[in-house]
Tab-separated table of C-alpha atoms and ligand atoms in Angstrom:
chain	number	residue	atom	x	y	z
P	1	MET	CA	75.197	54.060	140.369
P	2	THR	CA	78.231	52.198	142.094
P	3	VAL	CA	78.901	51.761	145.755
P	4	VAL	CA	82.601	51.705	145.025
P	5	ASP	CA	84.283	54.989	145.308
P	6	GLU	CA	87.031	54.971	142.809
P	7	ASN	CA	89.108	57.669	144.846
P	8	ILE	CA	89.500	55.458	147.934
P	9	CYS	CA	92.782	54.022	146.521
P	10	GLU	CA	94.188	57.600	147.034
P	11	VAL	CA	93.683	57.432	150.728
P	12	LYS	CA	97.169	57.801	152.092
P	13	SER	CA	98.507	54.773	154.030
P	14	ALA	CA	98.969	56.981	157.206
P	15	ASP	CA	95.267	57.952	157.270
P	16	TYR	CA	94.341	54.193	157.733
P	17	ILE	CA	96.395	54.211	160.928
P	18	ASN	CA	95.227	57.575	162.385
P	19	MET	CA	91.491	57.315	161.526
P	20	ASP	CA	89.495	58.111	164.541
P	21	PHE	CA	85.834	57.231	164.783
P	22	LYS	CA	85.091	58.848	168.103
P	23	GLY	CA	82.154	61.037	167.679
P	24	LYS	CA	80.985	59.763	164.496
P	25	ARG	CA	77.191	60.189	164.590
P	26	LEU	CA	75.152	57.061	163.945
P	27	THR	CA	71.390	56.370	163.737
P	28	ILE	CA	70.366	52.844	164.001
P	29	LEU	CA	66.796	51.637	162.857
P	30	GLY	CA	66.139	48.125	164.152
P	31	SER	CA	68.369	48.732	167.147
P	32	THR	CA	66.914	45.918	169.288
P	33	GLY	CA	67.444	43.212	166.616
P	34	SER	CA	70.444	40.850	165.950
P	35	ILE	CA	72.183	43.301	163.679
P	36	GLY	CA	71.087	46.363	165.773
P	37	THR	CA	72.442	45.122	169.042
P	38	ASN	CA	75.763	44.010	167.406
P	39	ALA	CA	76.014	47.422	165.760
P	40	LEU	CA	75.656	49.141	169.104
P	41	GLU	CA	78.530	47.155	170.562
P	42	VAL	CA	80.694	47.904	167.543
P	43	ALA	CA	79.586	51.669	167.716
P	44	GLU	CA	80.587	51.633	171.661
P	45	LYS	CA	83.989	50.235	170.967
P	46	LEU	CA	84.597	52.972	168.144
P	47	GLY	CA	83.433	55.651	170.405
P	48	CYS	CA	80.668	56.593	168.038
P	49	THR	CA	77.815	58.963	169.045
P	50	ILE	CA	74.182	57.642	168.696
P	51	THR	CA	71.906	60.234	167.134
P	52	ALA	CA	68.588	58.154	167.088
P	53	LEU	CA	67.404	54.611	167.687
P	54	ALA	CA	64.255	52.848	166.355
P	55	ALA	CA	62.472	49.560	166.823
P	56	HIS	CA	58.983	48.126	166.601
P	57	SER	CA	58.024	47.414	170.206
P	58	ASN	CA	60.754	45.996	172.413
P	59	VAL	CA	60.356	48.785	175.097
P	60	GLU	CA	62.604	47.094	177.786
P	61	LEU	CA	65.526	46.708	175.426
P	62	ILE	CA	65.326	50.219	173.785
P	63	GLU	CA	64.852	51.908	177.228
P	64	ARG	CA	68.093	50.251	178.318
P	65	GLN	CA	69.780	51.349	174.924
P	66	ILE	CA	68.583	54.970	175.554
P	67	ARG	CA	69.963	55.054	179.042
P	68	ARG	CA	73.286	53.881	177.766
P	69	PHE	CA	73.686	55.619	174.601
P	70	ARG	CA	71.613	58.747	175.023
P	71	PRO	CA	70.182	59.578	171.769
P	72	SER	CA	68.085	62.624	171.262
P	73	LEU	CA	65.336	60.683	169.407
P	74	ALA	CA	63.853	57.235	169.954
P	75	VAL	CA	61.120	55.787	167.938
P	76	LEU	CA	58.925	52.667	168.457
P	77	PHE	CA	56.721	51.747	165.562
P	78	SER	CA	54.011	50.510	167.852
P	79	GLU	CA	51.986	53.545	169.192
P	80	GLN	CA	51.261	51.748	172.448
P	81	ALA	CA	54.739	50.717	172.984
P	82	ALA	CA	55.879	54.299	172.079
P	83	ALA	CA	53.461	55.758	174.678
P	84	ASP	CA	54.777	53.250	177.348
P	85	LEU	CA	58.387	54.205	176.346
P	86	LYS	CA	57.631	58.031	176.720
P	87	GLN	CA	56.619	57.489	180.378
P	88	ARG	CA	59.622	55.263	181.005
P	89	VAL	CA	62.232	57.810	179.754
P	90	ARG	CA	60.485	61.085	180.963
P	91	ASP	CA	63.441	61.797	183.075
P	92	LEU	CA	65.789	61.963	180.060
P	93	PRO	CA	66.090	64.786	177.345
P	94	VAL	CA	64.954	62.233	174.567
P	95	LYS	CA	61.966	62.777	172.190
P	96	VAL	CA	59.901	59.644	171.523
P	97	SER	CA	58.026	59.200	168.119
P	98	THR	CA	55.983	56.409	166.590
P	99	GLY	CA	54.843	54.871	163.416
P	100	MET	CA	56.049	55.283	159.915
P	101	ASP	CA	56.422	59.025	160.407
P	102	GLY	CA	58.648	58.399	163.353
P	103	LEU	CA	60.925	55.916	161.432
P	104	CYS	CA	61.289	58.533	158.733
P	105	GLU	CA	62.037	61.297	161.283
P	106	ALA	CA	64.701	59.134	162.724
P	107	ALA	CA	66.103	58.210	159.256
P	108	ALA	CA	66.268	61.947	158.252
P	109	ALA	CA	67.686	63.362	161.539
P	110	ASP	CA	71.102	65.101	161.261
P	111	THR	CA	73.698	62.317	161.436
P	112	ASP	CA	76.831	61.032	159.676
P	113	LEU	CA	75.500	57.435	158.801
P	114	VAL	CA	72.146	55.569	159.045
P	115	LEU	CA	72.233	51.910	159.657
P	116	ASN	CA	68.997	50.444	158.514
P	117	SER	CA	68.705	46.935	160.182
P	118	VAL	CA	64.970	46.712	160.538
P	119	VAL	CA	63.491	43.539	159.164
P	120	GLY	CA	61.073	43.534	156.106
P	121	MET	CA	60.168	45.978	153.439
P	122	ILE	CA	58.801	48.348	156.298
P	123	GLY	CA	62.369	49.485	155.926
P	124	LEU	CA	61.925	50.976	152.401
P	125	MET	CA	60.462	54.388	153.280
P	126	PRO	CA	62.922	55.033	156.011
P	127	THR	CA	65.814	54.150	153.713
P	128	LEU	CA	64.367	56.724	151.150
P	129	ALA	CA	63.948	59.233	153.870
P	130	ALA	CA	67.618	58.812	154.894
P	131	ILE	CA	68.889	59.226	151.271
P	132	ASN	CA	66.753	62.292	150.688
P	133	ALA	CA	68.030	63.910	153.665
P	134	GLY	CA	71.525	63.243	152.131
P	135	HIS	CA	72.745	60.650	154.547
P	136	ASN	CA	74.926	57.694	153.551
P	137	VAL	CA	73.214	54.486	154.440
P	138	ALA	CA	74.608	51.181	155.802
P	139	LEU	CA	72.060	48.737	154.625
P	140	ALA	CA	71.249	45.482	156.336
P	141	ASN	CA	67.648	45.691	155.347
P	142	LYS	CA	67.868	43.682	152.159
P	143	GLU	CA	64.101	43.641	151.578
P	144	THR	CA	64.465	47.502	150.766
P	145	LEU	CA	66.464	46.465	147.746
P	146	VAL	CA	64.408	43.594	146.812
P	147	ALA	CA	61.157	45.480	146.819
P	148	GLY	CA	62.359	48.876	145.670
P	149	GLY	CA	65.756	48.482	143.929
P	150	PRO	CA	65.394	50.837	141.034
P	151	VAL	CA	63.697	53.565	143.297
P	152	VAL	CA	66.401	53.325	146.069
P	153	ILE	CA	69.379	53.333	143.527
P	154	ASN	CA	67.913	56.293	141.711
P	155	ALA	CA	67.180	58.231	144.805
P	156	ALA	CA	70.803	57.525	146.003
P	157	GLU	CA	72.225	58.619	142.608
P	158	ARG	CA	70.165	61.819	142.771
P	159	SER	CA	71.263	62.591	146.259
P	160	GLY	CA	74.830	61.540	145.822
P	161	VAL	CA	75.000	59.301	148.772
P	162	LYS	CA	76.420	56.009	149.398
P	163	LEU	CA	74.814	52.753	150.094
P	164	ILE	CA	77.159	50.501	152.025
P	165	PRO	CA	76.429	46.892	152.329
P	166	VAL	CA	76.043	45.133	155.634
P	167	ASP	CA	74.842	41.713	154.578
P	168	SER	CA	77.893	39.461	154.838
P	169	GLU	CA	78.016	38.342	151.194
P	170	HIS	CA	77.518	41.945	149.794
P	171	SER	CA	80.007	43.352	152.225
P	172	ALA	CA	82.519	40.644	150.835
P	173	ILE	CA	82.037	41.621	147.326
P	174	PHE	CA	82.088	45.322	148.116
P	175	GLN	CA	85.477	44.565	149.911
P	176	CYS	CA	86.770	42.562	146.837
P	177	LEU	CA	85.741	45.619	144.669
P	178	GLN	CA	87.817	48.023	146.450
P	179	CYS	CA	90.328	49.709	144.370
P	180	SER	CA	89.281	47.819	141.185
P	181	PRO	CA	89.535	49.708	137.894
P	182	PRO	CA	86.709	51.967	136.919
P	183	ASN	CA	84.799	49.498	134.823
P	184	ARG	CA	85.728	46.950	137.437
P	185	ALA	CA	85.897	44.285	134.934
P	186	VAL	CA	83.596	42.085	136.672
P	187	LYS	CA	82.631	38.788	134.929
P	188	ARG	CA	80.686	37.123	137.792
P	189	LEU	CA	79.514	37.499	141.356
P	190	ILE	CA	79.419	34.331	143.385
P	191	LEU	CA	77.329	34.499	146.530
P	192	THR	CA	78.110	31.699	149.089
P	193	ALA	CA	75.326	30.063	150.994
P	194	SER	CA	75.629	27.921	154.035
P	195	GLY	CA	72.718	25.714	152.903
P	196	GLY	CA	71.076	26.294	156.263
P	197	PRO	CA	69.686	23.551	158.537
P	198	PHE	CA	68.207	21.418	155.899
P	199	PHE	CA	71.069	21.184	153.460
P	200	GLY	CA	70.811	17.529	151.607
P	201	LYS	CA	67.178	17.018	152.733
P	202	SER	CA	64.407	16.151	149.998
P	203	GLU	CA	61.022	18.042	149.644
P	204	GLN	CA	59.271	15.132	151.316
P	205	GLU	CA	61.398	15.197	154.392
P	206	LEU	CA	60.827	18.919	154.638
P	207	GLU	CA	57.074	18.963	154.488
P	208	PHE	CA	56.456	18.435	158.127
P	209	VAL	CA	59.492	20.242	159.834
P	210	SER	CA	58.623	22.481	162.611
P	211	PRO	CA	59.612	26.255	163.032
P	212	LYS	CA	61.802	25.192	165.927
P	213	GLU	CA	63.800	22.873	163.560
P	214	ALA	CA	63.780	25.493	160.884
P	215	LEU	CA	65.254	28.258	163.236
P	216	ARG	CA	68.244	26.076	164.126
P	217	HIS	CA	70.807	27.634	161.768
P	218	PRO	CA	74.161	25.877	161.761
P	219	ASN	CA	76.491	28.833	161.636
P	220	TRP	CA	74.745	32.212	162.056
P	221	LYS	CA	72.651	33.564	165.099
P	222	MET	CA	70.109	35.839	163.364
P	223	GLY	CA	66.604	37.097	163.569
P	224	SER	CA	63.751	34.645	162.980
P	225	LYS	CA	62.621	35.917	159.546
P	226	ILE	CA	66.126	35.716	157.985
P	227	THR	CA	66.725	32.344	159.683
P	228	ILE	CA	63.661	30.936	158.069
P	229	ASP	CA	64.814	32.519	154.602
P	230	SER	CA	68.058	30.705	155.074
P	231	ALA	CA	66.271	27.444	155.764
P	232	THR	CA	64.248	27.860	152.591
P	233	MET	CA	67.224	29.291	150.625
P	234	MET	CA	64.772	32.241	149.805
P	235	ASN	CA	67.434	34.268	151.443
P	236	LYS	CA	70.027	33.484	148.539
P	237	GLY	CA	67.311	34.424	146.051
P	238	LEU	CA	66.677	37.947	147.780
P	239	GLU	CA	70.536	38.409	147.845
P	240	ILE	CA	70.783	37.866	144.122
P	241	ILE	CA	68.302	40.671	143.749
P	242	GLU	CA	70.138	42.791	146.358
P	243	ALA	CA	73.462	42.236	144.664
P	244	ARG	CA	71.960	43.058	141.352
P	245	TRP	CA	71.123	46.488	142.457
P	246	LEU	CA	74.004	47.219	144.763
P	247	PHE	CA	76.678	46.317	142.206
P	248	ASP	CA	74.909	46.949	138.741
P	249	VAL	CA	75.479	43.318	137.696
P	250	LYS	CA	72.945	41.311	135.841
P	251	ALA	CA	71.215	38.579	137.794
P	252	GLU	CA	72.419	36.035	135.141
P	253	ASN	CA	76.033	36.921	136.122
P	254	ILE	CA	75.397	36.129	139.687
P	255	ASP	CA	75.827	32.607	140.840
P	256	VAL	CA	75.421	30.791	144.130
P	257	VAL	CA	77.592	28.031	145.624
P	258	ILE	CA	76.827	26.134	148.764
P	259	HIS	CA	79.742	26.602	151.316
P	260	ARG	CA	78.757	24.888	154.648
P	261	GLU	CA	81.519	26.475	156.743
P	262	SER	CA	80.544	30.187	156.107
P	263	ILE	CA	84.184	31.187	156.048
P	264	VAL	CA	84.294	32.537	152.412
P	265	HIS	CA	81.679	35.211	152.375
P	266	SER	CA	81.455	35.809	148.709
P	267	ILE	CA	83.521	35.808	145.602
P	268	VAL	CA	84.146	38.059	142.596
P	269	GLU	CA	85.498	36.712	139.254
P	270	PHE	CA	87.099	39.214	136.970
P	271	SER	CA	87.357	38.974	133.090
P	272	ASP	CA	90.803	37.727	133.368
P	273	ASN	CA	89.461	34.617	135.237
P	274	SER	CA	91.190	35.926	138.422
P	275	VAL	CA	89.224	35.368	141.488
P	276	LEU	CA	89.070	37.440	144.762
P	277	ALA	CA	87.208	36.233	147.910
P	278	GLN	CA	86.779	37.664	151.382
P	279	LEU	CA	87.206	35.276	154.390
P	280	GLY	CA	86.672	35.503	158.083
P	281	VAL	CA	85.009	33.937	160.999
P	282	PRO	CA	81.081	34.152	160.505
P	283	ASP	CA	80.520	37.224	162.776
P	284	MET	CA	78.452	40.033	161.665
P	285	LYS	CA	80.612	42.394	163.549
P	286	ILE	CA	83.039	42.405	160.814
P	287	PRO	CA	80.747	43.632	157.958
P	288	ILE	CA	78.874	45.938	160.439
P	289	GLN	CA	82.195	47.656	161.527
P	290	TYR	CA	83.320	47.891	157.896
P	291	ALA	CA	80.286	49.639	156.931
P	292	ILE	CA	80.897	52.150	159.715
P	293	THR	CA	84.611	52.602	159.271
P	294	TRP	CA	84.688	52.223	155.328
P	295	PRO	CA	87.143	52.996	153.492
P	296	PHE	CA	89.286	52.356	156.702
P	297	ARG	CA	89.859	49.210	158.761
P	298	LEU	CA	90.139	49.041	162.420
P	299	GLU	CA	90.833	46.335	165.011
P	300	CYS	CA	87.565	44.431	165.413
P	301	ASP	CA	86.374	42.501	168.433
P	302	VAL	CA	86.060	39.045	166.686
P	303	LYS	CA	88.004	35.786	166.614
P	304	PRO	CA	90.866	35.703	164.147
P	305	LEU	CA	90.552	33.163	161.318
P	306	ASP	CA	92.695	29.979	161.824
P	307	LEU	CA	92.649	28.067	158.466
P	308	THR	CA	94.833	25.189	159.898
P	309	GLU	CA	92.022	24.701	162.514
P	310	LEU	CA	89.536	24.434	159.829
P	311	GLY	CA	91.535	22.036	157.646
P	312	ALA	CA	89.307	22.150	154.596
P	313	LEU	CA	86.511	24.332	152.935
P	314	SER	CA	83.882	22.554	150.980
P	315	PHE	CA	81.814	23.826	147.979
P	316	TYR	CA	78.630	22.313	146.319
P	317	PRO	CA	75.987	23.340	143.794
P	318	PRO	CA	72.628	24.256	145.334
P	319	ASP	CA	69.652	21.854	145.118
P	320	LEU	CA	67.519	24.092	142.997
P	321	ARG	CA	64.697	21.622	142.810
P	322	THR	CA	64.051	21.446	146.573
P	323	PHE	CA	65.008	24.937	147.438
P	324	ARG	CA	63.190	26.807	144.860
P	325	GLY	CA	63.472	30.292	146.250
P	326	ILE	CA	66.557	31.021	144.265
P	327	GLU	CA	64.791	30.453	141.038
P	328	VAL	CA	61.758	32.268	141.936
P	329	CYS	CA	63.793	35.314	142.690
P	330	ARG	CA	65.594	34.906	139.469
P	331	LYS	CA	62.391	34.785	137.517
P	332	ALA	CA	60.978	37.827	139.418
P	333	VAL	CA	64.132	40.003	138.706
P	334	ALA	CA	64.152	38.859	135.023
P	335	THR	CA	60.439	39.881	134.689
P	336	GLY	CA	61.236	42.966	136.707
P	337	GLY	CA	58.700	45.731	137.309
P	338	LEU	CA	56.726	45.053	140.376
P	339	TYR	CA	57.319	41.209	140.502
P	340	PRO	CA	60.293	41.318	143.000
P	341	ALA	CA	58.117	43.396	145.334
P	342	ALA	CA	55.465	40.810	144.879
P	343	VAL	CA	57.684	37.868	145.632
P	344	ASN	CA	59.242	39.699	148.717
P	345	ALA	CA	55.662	40.415	150.096
P	346	ALA	CA	54.444	36.775	149.587
P	347	ASN	CA	57.603	35.640	151.301
P	348	GLU	CA	57.314	37.834	154.314
P	349	ALA	CA	53.607	36.959	154.718
P	350	ALA	CA	54.354	33.209	154.291
P	351	VAL	CA	57.385	33.240	156.708
P	352	ALA	CA	55.090	34.840	159.358
P	353	LEU	CA	52.368	32.264	158.826
P	354	PHE	CA	54.836	29.448	159.110
P	355	LEU	CA	56.263	30.829	162.352
P	356	GLU	CA	52.659	30.865	163.690
P	357	ASN	CA	52.274	27.286	162.673
P	358	LYS	CA	49.536	28.017	160.252
P	359	ILE	CA	51.176	26.647	157.224
P	360	GLY	CA	53.883	24.029	156.538
P	361	PHE	CA	57.474	24.537	155.649
P	362	MET	CA	57.255	23.845	151.915
P	363	ASP	CA	53.996	25.840	151.687
P	364	ILE	CA	56.244	28.955	152.053
P	365	THR	CA	58.003	28.274	148.651
P	366	ARG	CA	54.612	27.255	147.131
P	367	LEU	CA	53.099	30.519	148.181
P	368	VAL	CA	56.023	32.585	147.063
P	369	GLU	CA	55.982	30.786	143.728
P	370	SER	CA	52.375	31.585	143.258
P	371	SER	CA	53.015	35.355	143.431
P	372	LEU	CA	54.791	35.206	140.018
P	373	GLU	CA	51.250	34.375	138.540
P	374	TYR	CA	49.714	37.770	139.317
P	375	SER	CA	49.059	40.040	136.349
P	376	LEU	CA	50.616	43.202	137.744
P	377	PRO	CA	50.475	46.734	136.284
P	378	GLU	CA	53.400	48.270	134.542
P	379	PHE	CA	55.815	49.871	136.959
P	380	GLY	CA	56.263	53.438	136.441
P	381	GLY	CA	58.861	54.017	139.063
P	382	ARG	CA	56.584	55.366	141.817
P	383	VAL	CA	57.116	53.989	145.521
P	384	GLU	CA	53.279	54.105	145.961
P	385	GLN	CA	52.981	51.246	143.475
P	386	ILE	CA	55.372	49.135	145.442
P	387	LEU	CA	53.509	49.817	148.704
P	388	GLU	CA	50.192	48.976	147.054
P	389	VAL	CA	51.576	45.745	145.354
P	390	ASP	CA	53.035	44.818	148.752
P	391	ARG	CA	49.701	45.343	150.557
P	392	MET	CA	47.780	43.349	147.938
P	393	VAL	CA	50.058	40.382	147.892
P	394	ARG	CA	50.283	40.006	151.768
P	395	GLU	CA	46.498	40.023	151.921
P	396	ASP	CA	46.218	37.491	149.079
P	397	THR	CA	48.835	35.308	150.532
P	398	ILE	CA	47.106	35.032	153.747
P	399	ALA	CA	43.763	34.239	152.062
P	400	LYS	CA	45.389	31.513	149.957
P	401	ALA	CA	47.002	30.052	153.103
P	402	LYS	CA	43.567	29.660	154.691
P	403	LYS	CA	42.731	27.189	152.023
P	404	ILE	CA	45.877	24.985	152.441
P	405	LYS	CA	44.818	21.637	153.928
P	406	ARG	CA	47.201	20.321	156.347
I	1	NDP	P1	65.702	40.770	164.073
I	1	NDP	O1	64.441	40.163	163.865
I	1	NDP	O2	66.627	40.343	165.019
I	1	NDP	O3	65.447	42.365	164.336
I	1	NDP	C1	64.552	43.091	163.651
I	1	NDP	C2	64.613	44.486	164.168
I	1	NDP	O4	63.780	45.337	163.367
I	1	NDP	C3	64.255	44.702	165.803
I	1	NDP	O5	64.962	45.784	166.152
I	1	NDP	C4	62.730	44.963	165.443
I	1	NDP	O6	62.260	45.648	166.568
I	1	NDP	C5	62.888	45.974	164.205
I	1	NDP	N1	61.541	46.160	163.480
I	1	NDP	C6	60.717	45.109	163.144
I	1	NDP	N2	59.558	45.755	162.513
I	1	NDP	C7	59.822	47.119	162.595
I	1	NDP	C8	59.069	48.125	162.381
I	1	NDP	N3	57.705	48.079	161.802
I	1	NDP	N4	59.449	49.468	162.718
I	1	NDP	C9	60.500	49.680	163.311
I	1	NDP	N5	61.405	48.626	163.662
I	1	NDP	C10	61.109	47.250	163.293
I	1	NDP	O7	66.321	40.774	162.443
I	1	NDP	P2	67.902	40.855	162.020
I	1	NDP	O8	68.693	41.879	162.861
I	1	NDP	O9	68.358	39.534	162.106
I	1	NDP	O10	67.777	41.406	160.572
I	1	NDP	C11	67.420	42.715	160.282
I	1	NDP	C12	67.762	42.875	158.722
I	1	NDP	O11	69.163	42.620	158.338
I	1	NDP	C13	66.879	42.021	157.829
I	1	NDP	O12	66.560	42.619	156.708
I	1	NDP	C14	67.799	40.696	157.697
I	1	NDP	O13	67.496	40.136	156.268
I	1	NDP	C15	69.068	41.611	157.388
I	1	NDP	N6	70.283	40.725	157.642
I	1	NDP	C16	70.469	40.203	159.000
I	1	NDP	C17	71.659	39.415	159.268
I	1	NDP	C18	71.856	38.773	160.518
I	1	NDP	O14	72.953	38.281	160.792
I	1	NDP	N7	71.064	39.007	161.598
I	1	NDP	C19	72.521	39.051	158.152
I	1	NDP	C20	72.401	39.818	156.848
I	1	NDP	C21	71.314	40.601	156.739
I	1	NDP	P3	61.492	44.889	167.911
I	1	NDP	O15	62.703	44.288	168.451
I	1	NDP	O16	61.015	46.001	168.635
I	1	NDP	O17	60.562	43.960	167.203
I	2	MG	MG1	73.613	37.277	153.759
């Protein structure tokens, strides 16, 4: 499976200019989040039609979105919130659904593209529902690929649909790989990482940092889970696994470099040692819009990049001893089977506990590391096994956290 369509080089140059996205139908899962709200702004500028919207429980915001974009289906995962929403929008011709069935109903509803921007591996089943309905999927929800990479890639191959990356690093690589030869001659992928708010700090210094400090990302404004993942650098570990599946490149050929400015979004090194990178201001509207308009490019409502204003760009090796999330993910993907799902589940549970002030910052990494010690059954490729491991590891992580002395 490859996300790169070799035929796109044949698109006539005039088509790039005349392309019109008015009326392109879009479903957005996670519409109330950081990616979802940016995506709706992009979609509105492009003149797209919104088929369905889904979120967890933010009734006020999704009601405003429904009134503005008039989808025919809206989903809130929380049953109580969905009941409230039903009352609020009873004057409109919109169906309101709830729960996992609702999310999958939205993902499968007739449309041109499904953007999955929910947070967490809760996005796995809706991603599969969209793929099985034959929809191309713009994927921001990286946990889907971390927990269920082989299942998702096989399903996409079977259905003949495209997975278009939204994560900025993966969008950068995707952009660098456009029009490369069929074997793509890729030697190495280099993911850039900002280093987060704690770049240069030692383990001792990080032991007692608060959620408020960890949520202060220097360059990107994102949801709380991914912001904590950036602070622990677990985000980069998850992204190695995400890239491994999206681009069919072995994890040992995926490197990480710290790049504080977040201007170079990622890099591809080819077999002739030629290197391509994609640059731009750190604004998710660029990769979101590219995922919607691919393989075309249109004007985007972001600041142009001024290199002379920046002056210099810096690159450093990551501190793998303090920020051990990268190595944990490498081990998980090397072991394979259900281990990436276990690591992801431990991380999701640990980040939630840290945000609730129940564990310390470094405990997140320790709990995630301990998930590699499970003796997990052989993976037979069934999604139910992933869901079962996810449930078991979450429960166990919460139990382990209760024993941590603070
Ligand atoms: P946010 O926390 O800002 O938003 C999460 C969204 O998911 C909200 O709409 C939330 O709804 C919804 N959601 C959460 N749980 C459920 C559920 N059970 N059912 C339905 N909807 C649910 O996250 P981000 O937008 O920052 O991130 C979303 C995904 O994109 C993550 O996987 C992240 O790793 C990835 N990503 C994000 C980037 C960014 O810049 N933000 C960059 C690259 C990747 P509600 O508001 O109702 O709770
Ligand atoms: Mg990223």
